[in-house]
mmCIF file of C-alpha atoms in Angstrom:
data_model
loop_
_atom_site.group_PDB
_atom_site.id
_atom_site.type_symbol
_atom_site.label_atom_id
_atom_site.label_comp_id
_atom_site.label_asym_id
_atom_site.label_seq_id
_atom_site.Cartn_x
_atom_site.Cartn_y
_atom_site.Cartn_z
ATOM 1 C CA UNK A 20 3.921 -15.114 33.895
ATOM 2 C CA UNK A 21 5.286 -11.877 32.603
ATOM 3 C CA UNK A 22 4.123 -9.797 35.185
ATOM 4 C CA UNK A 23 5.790 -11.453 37.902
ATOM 5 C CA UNK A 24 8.609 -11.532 36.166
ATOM 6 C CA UNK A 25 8.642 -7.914 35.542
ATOM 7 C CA UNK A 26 8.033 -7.606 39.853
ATOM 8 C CA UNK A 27 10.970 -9.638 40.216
ATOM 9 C CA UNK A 28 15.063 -8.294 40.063
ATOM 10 C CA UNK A 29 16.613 -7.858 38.274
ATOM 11 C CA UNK A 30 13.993 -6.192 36.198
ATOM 12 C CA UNK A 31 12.143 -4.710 39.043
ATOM 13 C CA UNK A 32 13.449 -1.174 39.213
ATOM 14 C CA UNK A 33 14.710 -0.148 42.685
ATOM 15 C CA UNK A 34 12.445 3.376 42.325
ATOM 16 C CA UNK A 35 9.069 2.605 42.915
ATOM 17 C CA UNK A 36 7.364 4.914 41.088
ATOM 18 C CA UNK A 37 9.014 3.994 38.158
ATOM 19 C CA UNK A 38 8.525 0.269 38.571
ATOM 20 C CA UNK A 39 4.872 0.968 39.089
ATOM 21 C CA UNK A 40 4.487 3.047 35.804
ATOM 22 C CA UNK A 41 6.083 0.324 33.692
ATOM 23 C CA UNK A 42 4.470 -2.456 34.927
ATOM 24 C CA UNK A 43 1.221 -0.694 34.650
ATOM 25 C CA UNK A 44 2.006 0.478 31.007
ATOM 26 C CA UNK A 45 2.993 -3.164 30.483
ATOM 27 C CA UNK A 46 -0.197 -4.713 31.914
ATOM 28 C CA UNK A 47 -2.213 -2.799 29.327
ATOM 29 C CA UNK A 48 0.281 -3.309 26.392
ATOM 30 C CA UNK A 49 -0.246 -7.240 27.340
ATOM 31 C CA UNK A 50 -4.051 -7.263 27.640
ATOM 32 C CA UNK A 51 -4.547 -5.122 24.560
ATOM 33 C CA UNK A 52 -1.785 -7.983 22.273
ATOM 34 C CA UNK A 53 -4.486 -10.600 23.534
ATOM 35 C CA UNK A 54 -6.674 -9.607 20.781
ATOM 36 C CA UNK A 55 -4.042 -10.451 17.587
ATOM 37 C CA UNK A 56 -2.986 -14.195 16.996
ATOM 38 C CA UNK A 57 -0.506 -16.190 17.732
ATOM 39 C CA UNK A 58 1.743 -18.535 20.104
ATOM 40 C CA UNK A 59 4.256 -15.723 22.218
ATOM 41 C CA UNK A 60 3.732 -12.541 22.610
ATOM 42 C CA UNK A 61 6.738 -11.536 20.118
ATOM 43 C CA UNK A 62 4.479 -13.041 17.399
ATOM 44 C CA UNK A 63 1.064 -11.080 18.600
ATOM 45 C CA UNK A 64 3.261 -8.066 18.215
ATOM 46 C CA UNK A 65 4.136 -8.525 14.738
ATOM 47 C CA UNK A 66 0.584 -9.251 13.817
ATOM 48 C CA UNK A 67 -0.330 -5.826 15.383
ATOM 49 C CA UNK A 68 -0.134 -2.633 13.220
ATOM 50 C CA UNK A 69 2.207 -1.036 16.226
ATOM 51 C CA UNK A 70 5.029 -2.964 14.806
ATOM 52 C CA UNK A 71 4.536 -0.841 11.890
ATOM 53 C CA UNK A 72 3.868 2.908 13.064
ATOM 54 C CA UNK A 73 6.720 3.475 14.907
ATOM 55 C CA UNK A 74 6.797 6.091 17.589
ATOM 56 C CA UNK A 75 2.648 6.642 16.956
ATOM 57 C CA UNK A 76 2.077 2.782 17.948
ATOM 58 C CA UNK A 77 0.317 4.357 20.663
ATOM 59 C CA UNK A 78 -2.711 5.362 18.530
ATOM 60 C CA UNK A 79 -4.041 2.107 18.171
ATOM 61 C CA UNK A 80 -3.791 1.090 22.084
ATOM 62 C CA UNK A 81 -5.050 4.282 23.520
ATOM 63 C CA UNK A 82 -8.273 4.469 21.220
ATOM 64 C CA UNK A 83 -8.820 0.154 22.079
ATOM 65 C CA UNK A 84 -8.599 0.854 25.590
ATOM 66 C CA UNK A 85 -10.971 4.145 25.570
ATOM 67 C CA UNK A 86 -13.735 1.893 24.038
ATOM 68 C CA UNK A 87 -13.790 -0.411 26.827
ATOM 69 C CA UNK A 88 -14.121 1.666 29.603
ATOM 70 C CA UNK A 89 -10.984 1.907 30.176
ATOM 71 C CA UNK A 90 -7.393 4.267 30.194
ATOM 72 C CA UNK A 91 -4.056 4.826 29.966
ATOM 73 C CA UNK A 92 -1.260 7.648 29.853
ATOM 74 C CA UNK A 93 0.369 7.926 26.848
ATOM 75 C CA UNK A 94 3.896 7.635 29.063
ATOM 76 C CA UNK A 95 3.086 4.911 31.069
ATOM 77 C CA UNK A 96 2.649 2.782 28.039
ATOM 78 C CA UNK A 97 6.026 3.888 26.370
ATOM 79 C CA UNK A 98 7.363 2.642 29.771
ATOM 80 C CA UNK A 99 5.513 -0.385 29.681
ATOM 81 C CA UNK A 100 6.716 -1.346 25.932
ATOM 82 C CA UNK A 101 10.543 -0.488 27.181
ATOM 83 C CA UNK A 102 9.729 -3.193 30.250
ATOM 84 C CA UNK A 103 8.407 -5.631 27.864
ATOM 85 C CA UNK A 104 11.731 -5.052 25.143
ATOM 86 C CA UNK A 105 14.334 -5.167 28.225
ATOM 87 C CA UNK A 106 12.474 -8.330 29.592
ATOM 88 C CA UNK A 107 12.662 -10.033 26.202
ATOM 89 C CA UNK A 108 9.060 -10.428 26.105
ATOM 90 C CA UNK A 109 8.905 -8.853 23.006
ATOM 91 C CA UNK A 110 11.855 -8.187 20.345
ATOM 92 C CA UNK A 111 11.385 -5.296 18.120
ATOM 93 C CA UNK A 112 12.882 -5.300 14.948
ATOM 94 C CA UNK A 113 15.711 -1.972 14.100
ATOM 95 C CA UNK A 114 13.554 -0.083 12.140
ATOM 96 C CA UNK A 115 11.176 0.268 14.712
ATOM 97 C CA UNK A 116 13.558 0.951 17.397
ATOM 98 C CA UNK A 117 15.422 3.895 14.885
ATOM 99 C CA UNK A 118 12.252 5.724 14.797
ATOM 100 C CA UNK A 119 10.560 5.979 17.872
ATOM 101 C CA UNK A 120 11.642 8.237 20.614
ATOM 102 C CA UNK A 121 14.911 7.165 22.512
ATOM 103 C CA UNK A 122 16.032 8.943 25.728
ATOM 104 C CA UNK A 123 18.594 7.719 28.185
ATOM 105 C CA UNK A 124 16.223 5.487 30.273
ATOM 106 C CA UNK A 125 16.266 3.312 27.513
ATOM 107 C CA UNK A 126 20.394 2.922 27.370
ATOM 108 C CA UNK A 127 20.103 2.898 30.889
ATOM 109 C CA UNK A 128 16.926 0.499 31.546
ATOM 110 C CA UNK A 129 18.735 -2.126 29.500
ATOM 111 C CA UNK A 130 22.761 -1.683 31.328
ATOM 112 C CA UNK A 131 20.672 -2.348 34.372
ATOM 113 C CA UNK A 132 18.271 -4.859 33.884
ATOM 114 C CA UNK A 133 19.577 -6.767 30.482
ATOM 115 C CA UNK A 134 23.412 -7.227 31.072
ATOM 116 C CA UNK A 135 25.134 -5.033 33.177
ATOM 117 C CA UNK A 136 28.141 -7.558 33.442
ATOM 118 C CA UNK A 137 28.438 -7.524 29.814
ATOM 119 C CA UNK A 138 28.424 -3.744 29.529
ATOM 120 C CA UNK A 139 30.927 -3.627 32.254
ATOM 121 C CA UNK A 140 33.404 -5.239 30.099
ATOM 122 C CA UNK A 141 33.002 -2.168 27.680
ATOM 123 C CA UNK A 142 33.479 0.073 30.196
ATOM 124 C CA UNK A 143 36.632 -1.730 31.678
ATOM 125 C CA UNK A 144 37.936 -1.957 28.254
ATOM 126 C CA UNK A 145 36.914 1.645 26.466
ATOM 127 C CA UNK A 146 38.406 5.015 27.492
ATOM 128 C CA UNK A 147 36.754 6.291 30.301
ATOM 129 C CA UNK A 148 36.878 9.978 28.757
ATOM 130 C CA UNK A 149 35.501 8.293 24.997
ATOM 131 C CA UNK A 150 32.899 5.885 26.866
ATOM 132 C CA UNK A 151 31.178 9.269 28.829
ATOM 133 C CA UNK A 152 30.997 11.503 25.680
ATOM 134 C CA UNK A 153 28.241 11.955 23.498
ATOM 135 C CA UNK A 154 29.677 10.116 20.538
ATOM 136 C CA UNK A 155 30.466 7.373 23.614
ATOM 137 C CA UNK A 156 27.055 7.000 25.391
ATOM 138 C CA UNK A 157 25.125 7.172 21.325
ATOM 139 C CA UNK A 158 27.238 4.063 21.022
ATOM 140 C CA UNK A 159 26.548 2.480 24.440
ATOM 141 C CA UNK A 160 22.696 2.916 22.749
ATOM 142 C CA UNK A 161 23.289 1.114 19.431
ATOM 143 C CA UNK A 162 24.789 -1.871 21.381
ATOM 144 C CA UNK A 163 21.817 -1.180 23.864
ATOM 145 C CA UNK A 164 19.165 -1.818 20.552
ATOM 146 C CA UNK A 165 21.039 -5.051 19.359
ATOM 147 C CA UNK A 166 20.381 -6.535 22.492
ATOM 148 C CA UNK A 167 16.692 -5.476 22.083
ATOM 149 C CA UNK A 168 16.233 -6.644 18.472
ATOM 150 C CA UNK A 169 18.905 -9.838 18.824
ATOM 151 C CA UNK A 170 17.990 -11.325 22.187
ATOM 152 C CA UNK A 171 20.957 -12.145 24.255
ATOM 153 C CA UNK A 172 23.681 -10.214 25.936
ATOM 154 C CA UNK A 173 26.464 -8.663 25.033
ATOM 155 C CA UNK A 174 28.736 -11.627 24.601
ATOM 156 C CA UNK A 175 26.165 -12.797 22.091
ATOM 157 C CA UNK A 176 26.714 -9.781 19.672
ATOM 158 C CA UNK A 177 28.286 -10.577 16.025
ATOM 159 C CA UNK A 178 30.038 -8.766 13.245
ATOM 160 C CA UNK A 179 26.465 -9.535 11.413
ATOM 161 C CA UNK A 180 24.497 -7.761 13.972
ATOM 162 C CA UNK A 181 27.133 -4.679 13.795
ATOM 163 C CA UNK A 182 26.446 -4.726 9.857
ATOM 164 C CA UNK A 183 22.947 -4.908 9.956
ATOM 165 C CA UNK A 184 22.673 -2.304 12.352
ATOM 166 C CA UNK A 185 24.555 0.068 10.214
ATOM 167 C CA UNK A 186 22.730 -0.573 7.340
ATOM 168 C CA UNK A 187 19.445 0.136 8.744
ATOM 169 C CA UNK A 188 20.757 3.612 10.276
ATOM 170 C CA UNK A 189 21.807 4.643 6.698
ATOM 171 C CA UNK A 190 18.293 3.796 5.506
ATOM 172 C CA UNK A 191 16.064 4.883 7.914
ATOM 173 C CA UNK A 192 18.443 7.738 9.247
ATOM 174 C CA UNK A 193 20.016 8.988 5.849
ATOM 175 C CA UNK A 194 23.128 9.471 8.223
ATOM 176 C CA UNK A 195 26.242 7.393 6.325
ATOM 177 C CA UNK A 196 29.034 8.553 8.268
ATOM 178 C CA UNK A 197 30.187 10.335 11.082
ATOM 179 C CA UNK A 198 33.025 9.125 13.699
ATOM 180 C CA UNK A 199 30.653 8.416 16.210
ATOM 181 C CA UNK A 200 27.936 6.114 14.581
ATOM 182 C CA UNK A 201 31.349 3.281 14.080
ATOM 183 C CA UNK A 202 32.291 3.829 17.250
ATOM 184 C CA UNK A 203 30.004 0.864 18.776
ATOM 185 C CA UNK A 204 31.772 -1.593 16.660
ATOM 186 C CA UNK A 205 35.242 -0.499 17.608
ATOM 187 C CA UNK A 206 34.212 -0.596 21.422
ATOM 188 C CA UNK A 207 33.174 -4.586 20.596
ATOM 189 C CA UNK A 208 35.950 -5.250 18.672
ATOM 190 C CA UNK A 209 38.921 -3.402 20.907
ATOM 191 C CA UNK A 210 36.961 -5.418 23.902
ATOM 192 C CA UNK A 211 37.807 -8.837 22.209
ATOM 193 C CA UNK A 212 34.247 -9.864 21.276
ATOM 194 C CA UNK A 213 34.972 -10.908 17.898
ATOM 195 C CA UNK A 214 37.292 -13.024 15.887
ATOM 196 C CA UNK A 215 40.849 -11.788 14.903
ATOM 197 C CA UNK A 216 40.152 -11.983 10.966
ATOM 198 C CA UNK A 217 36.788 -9.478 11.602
ATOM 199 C CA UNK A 218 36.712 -6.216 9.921
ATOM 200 C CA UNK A 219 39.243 -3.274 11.549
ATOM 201 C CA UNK A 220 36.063 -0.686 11.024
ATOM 202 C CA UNK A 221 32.684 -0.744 9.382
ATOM 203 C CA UNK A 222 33.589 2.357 7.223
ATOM 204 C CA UNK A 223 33.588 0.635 4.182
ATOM 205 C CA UNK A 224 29.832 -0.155 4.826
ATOM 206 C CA UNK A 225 28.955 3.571 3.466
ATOM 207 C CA UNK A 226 29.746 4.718 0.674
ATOM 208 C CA UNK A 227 29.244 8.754 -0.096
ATOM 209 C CA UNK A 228 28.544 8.547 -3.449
ATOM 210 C CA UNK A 229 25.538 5.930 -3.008
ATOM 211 C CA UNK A 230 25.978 2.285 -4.031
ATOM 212 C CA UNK A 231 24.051 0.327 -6.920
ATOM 213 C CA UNK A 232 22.287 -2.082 -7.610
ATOM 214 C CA UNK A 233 23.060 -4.431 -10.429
ATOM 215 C CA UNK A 234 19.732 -3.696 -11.841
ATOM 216 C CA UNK A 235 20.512 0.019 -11.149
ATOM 217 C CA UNK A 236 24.089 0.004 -12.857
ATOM 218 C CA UNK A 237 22.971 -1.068 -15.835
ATOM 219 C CA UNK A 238 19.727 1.121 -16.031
ATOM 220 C CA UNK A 239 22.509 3.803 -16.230
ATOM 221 C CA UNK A 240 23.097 2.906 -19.962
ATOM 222 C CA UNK A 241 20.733 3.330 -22.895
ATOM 223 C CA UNK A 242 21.643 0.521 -25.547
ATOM 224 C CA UNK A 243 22.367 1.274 -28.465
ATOM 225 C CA UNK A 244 20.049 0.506 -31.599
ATOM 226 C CA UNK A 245 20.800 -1.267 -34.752
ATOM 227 C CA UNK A 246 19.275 1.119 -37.238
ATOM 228 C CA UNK A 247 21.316 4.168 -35.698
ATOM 229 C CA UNK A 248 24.817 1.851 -35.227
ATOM 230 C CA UNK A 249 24.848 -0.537 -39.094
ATOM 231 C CA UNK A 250 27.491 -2.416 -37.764
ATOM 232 C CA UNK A 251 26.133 -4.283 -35.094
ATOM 233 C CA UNK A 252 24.189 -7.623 -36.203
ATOM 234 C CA UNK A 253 20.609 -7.436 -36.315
ATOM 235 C CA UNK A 254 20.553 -10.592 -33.536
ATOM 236 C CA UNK A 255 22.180 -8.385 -31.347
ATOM 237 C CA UNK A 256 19.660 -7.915 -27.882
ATOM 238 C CA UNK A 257 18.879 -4.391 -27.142
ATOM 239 C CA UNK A 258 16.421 -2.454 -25.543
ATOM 240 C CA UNK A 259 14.660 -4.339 -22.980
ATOM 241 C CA UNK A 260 16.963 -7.846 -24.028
ATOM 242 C CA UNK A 261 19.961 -6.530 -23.536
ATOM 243 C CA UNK A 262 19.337 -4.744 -20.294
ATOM 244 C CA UNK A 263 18.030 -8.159 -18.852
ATOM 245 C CA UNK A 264 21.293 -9.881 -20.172
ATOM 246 C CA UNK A 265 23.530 -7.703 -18.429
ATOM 247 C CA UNK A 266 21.484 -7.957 -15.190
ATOM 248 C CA UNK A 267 21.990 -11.608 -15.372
ATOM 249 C CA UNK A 268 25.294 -11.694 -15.776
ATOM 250 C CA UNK A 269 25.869 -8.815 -12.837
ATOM 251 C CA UNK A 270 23.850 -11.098 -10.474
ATOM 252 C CA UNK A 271 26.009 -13.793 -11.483
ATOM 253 C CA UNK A 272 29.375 -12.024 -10.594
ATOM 254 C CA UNK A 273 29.316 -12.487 -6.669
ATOM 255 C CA UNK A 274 28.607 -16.497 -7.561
ATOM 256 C CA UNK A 275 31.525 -16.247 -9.394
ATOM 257 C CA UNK A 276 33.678 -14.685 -6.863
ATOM 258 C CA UNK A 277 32.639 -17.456 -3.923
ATOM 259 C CA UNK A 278 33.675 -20.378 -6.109
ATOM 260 C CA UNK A 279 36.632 -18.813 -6.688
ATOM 261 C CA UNK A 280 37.709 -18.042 -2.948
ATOM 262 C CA UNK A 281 37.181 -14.237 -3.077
ATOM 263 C CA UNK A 282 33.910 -14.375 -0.967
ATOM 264 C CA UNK A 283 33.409 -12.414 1.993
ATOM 265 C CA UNK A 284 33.849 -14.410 5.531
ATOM 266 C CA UNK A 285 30.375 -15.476 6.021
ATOM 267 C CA UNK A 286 31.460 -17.178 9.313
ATOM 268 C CA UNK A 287 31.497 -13.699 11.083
ATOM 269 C CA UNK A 288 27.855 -13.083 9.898
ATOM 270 C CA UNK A 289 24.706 -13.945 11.620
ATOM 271 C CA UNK A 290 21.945 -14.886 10.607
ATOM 272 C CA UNK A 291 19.301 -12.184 10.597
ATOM 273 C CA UNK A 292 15.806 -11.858 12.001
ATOM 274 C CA UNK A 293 14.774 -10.893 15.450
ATOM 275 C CA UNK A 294 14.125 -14.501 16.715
ATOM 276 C CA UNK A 295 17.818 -15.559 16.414
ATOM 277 C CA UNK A 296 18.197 -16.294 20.168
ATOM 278 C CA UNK A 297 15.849 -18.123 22.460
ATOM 279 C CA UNK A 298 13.975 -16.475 25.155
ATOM 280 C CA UNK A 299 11.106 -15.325 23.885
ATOM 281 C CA UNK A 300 7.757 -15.691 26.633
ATOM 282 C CA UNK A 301 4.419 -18.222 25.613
ATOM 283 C CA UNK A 302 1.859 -15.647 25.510
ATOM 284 C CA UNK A 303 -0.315 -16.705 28.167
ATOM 285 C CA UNK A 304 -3.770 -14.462 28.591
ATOM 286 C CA UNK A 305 -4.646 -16.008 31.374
ATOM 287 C CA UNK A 306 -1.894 -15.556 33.756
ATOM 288 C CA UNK A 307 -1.199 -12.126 32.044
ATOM 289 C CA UNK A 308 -4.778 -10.542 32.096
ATOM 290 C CA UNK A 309 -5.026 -7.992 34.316
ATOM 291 C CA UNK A 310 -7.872 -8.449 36.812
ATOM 292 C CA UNK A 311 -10.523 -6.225 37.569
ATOM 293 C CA UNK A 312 -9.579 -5.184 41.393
ATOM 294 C CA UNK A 313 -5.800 -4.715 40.400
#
């Protein structure tokens, strides 16, 4: 039963005013995921539109629970959702977790009552004067959203998981550098959590100038036509032909460069989705359902 769980340390908060708002917020949050299909509650979630609106997910609960009679603050429920994520009830994907509104309860709320013994290691590990800056706690709060998305603790972190994360910041944050975004993966990696052969930095993940697609590369180029160049053949592709050969053979080059030893160590990769890790609750209405006197 989620709810007990969520009454029970080490996710039971020690202030009670804040245990009482999230497990309030969560109660709703749980009754109102009832309605959308599926086995756990991590797959009602993705069949809800919140998954999708980011930090206005609220605008589909608070109108539901208005037409039965019923209530909620708007900040209660953002507490509730945080319960749910730090519980592992419920494992939002990085996009979603990029966009909505992050303060340091949420950093915080999952050092506490996720893994503090793996985030202890960090902080033996780090520079004390790094680890408390700003470009030191941001990083405590990317590790913090792996172990949201991923599952797990710290411990269960991977070079993939680093790499994904970075990717999605440059996409949904249009931020591709900066000291301070790489600065989670060099805590993890100066800590000893992954493999000697891993990447020394992520760096090389961003590039200024923008990278290209195959498809993109060659869309660069205008081929050339046979009446305005006489020398070429007539068989010779072009226009539309041509641009599909080249994009062939570009998405044939990385084939080419694994058979041939020059692939990338896929060993330090994960692989990716948010239900990589077990842990995730049954969905069970009727132990979850909050009752009418509570």
């Amino acid at each position: 039963m989620v709810l007990a769980k969520i009454n029970r340390p080490p996710l039971r908060d020690r202030v009670k005013t804040t245990h009482e708002n999230r497990w309030y917020g969560a109660r709703k949050i749980l009754w109102w995921l009832e309605t959308f299909p599926g086995v756990t509650w991590q797959e009602r979630w993705q069949a809800s539109p919140a998954s999708m609106l980011g930090p206005k997910w609220t605008d589909v609960v608070l109108p539901w629970l208005n037409e039965r009679g019923d209530s909620a603050r708007e900040e209660a429920l953002r507490s509730g959702l945080l319960c749910l994520f730090v519980a592992d009830v419920i494992r939002p994907d990085l996009p979603f977790l990029l966009r909505i509104v992050q303060t340091r309860y949420w950093r915080e709320a999952v050092v506490v009552h996720r893994d503090p013994a793996g985030f202890a290691r960090i902080e033996e590990s780090a520079d004390p004067f790094v680890l408390s800056s700003r470009p030191g706690l941001k990083a405590c709060t990317q590790i913090a959203m792996i172990l949201l998305a991923k599952g797990g603790g710290v411990s269960d972190i991977t070079v993939g998981d680093c790499i994904e994360l970075r990717l999605t910041e440059t996409v949904a944050l249009a931020k591709r550098g900066g000291d301070s975004r790489f600065l989670f993966y060099s805590l993890l990696k100066n800590m000893g959590q992954f493999p000697p052969d891993a990447p020394a930095t992520l760096r090389a993940l961003t590039v200024f100038s923008g990278q290209f697609t195959p498809a993109e590369l060659v869309d660069r180029y205008q081929p050339a036509s046979p009446r305005s160049h006489r020398r070429l053949p007539l068989r010779t592709p072009t226009g539309p032909g041509l641009r599909q050969l080249r994009r062939s053979r570009a998405r044939a080059r990385p084939a080419l460069l694994e058979e041939s030893g020059n692939s990338p160590p896929w060993h330090l990769l994960s692989p990716p989705g948010p239900q990589r890790r077990i842990g995730l609750e049954r969905a069970d209405p009727d132990q979850d359902r909050p009752s009418s006197d509570a």
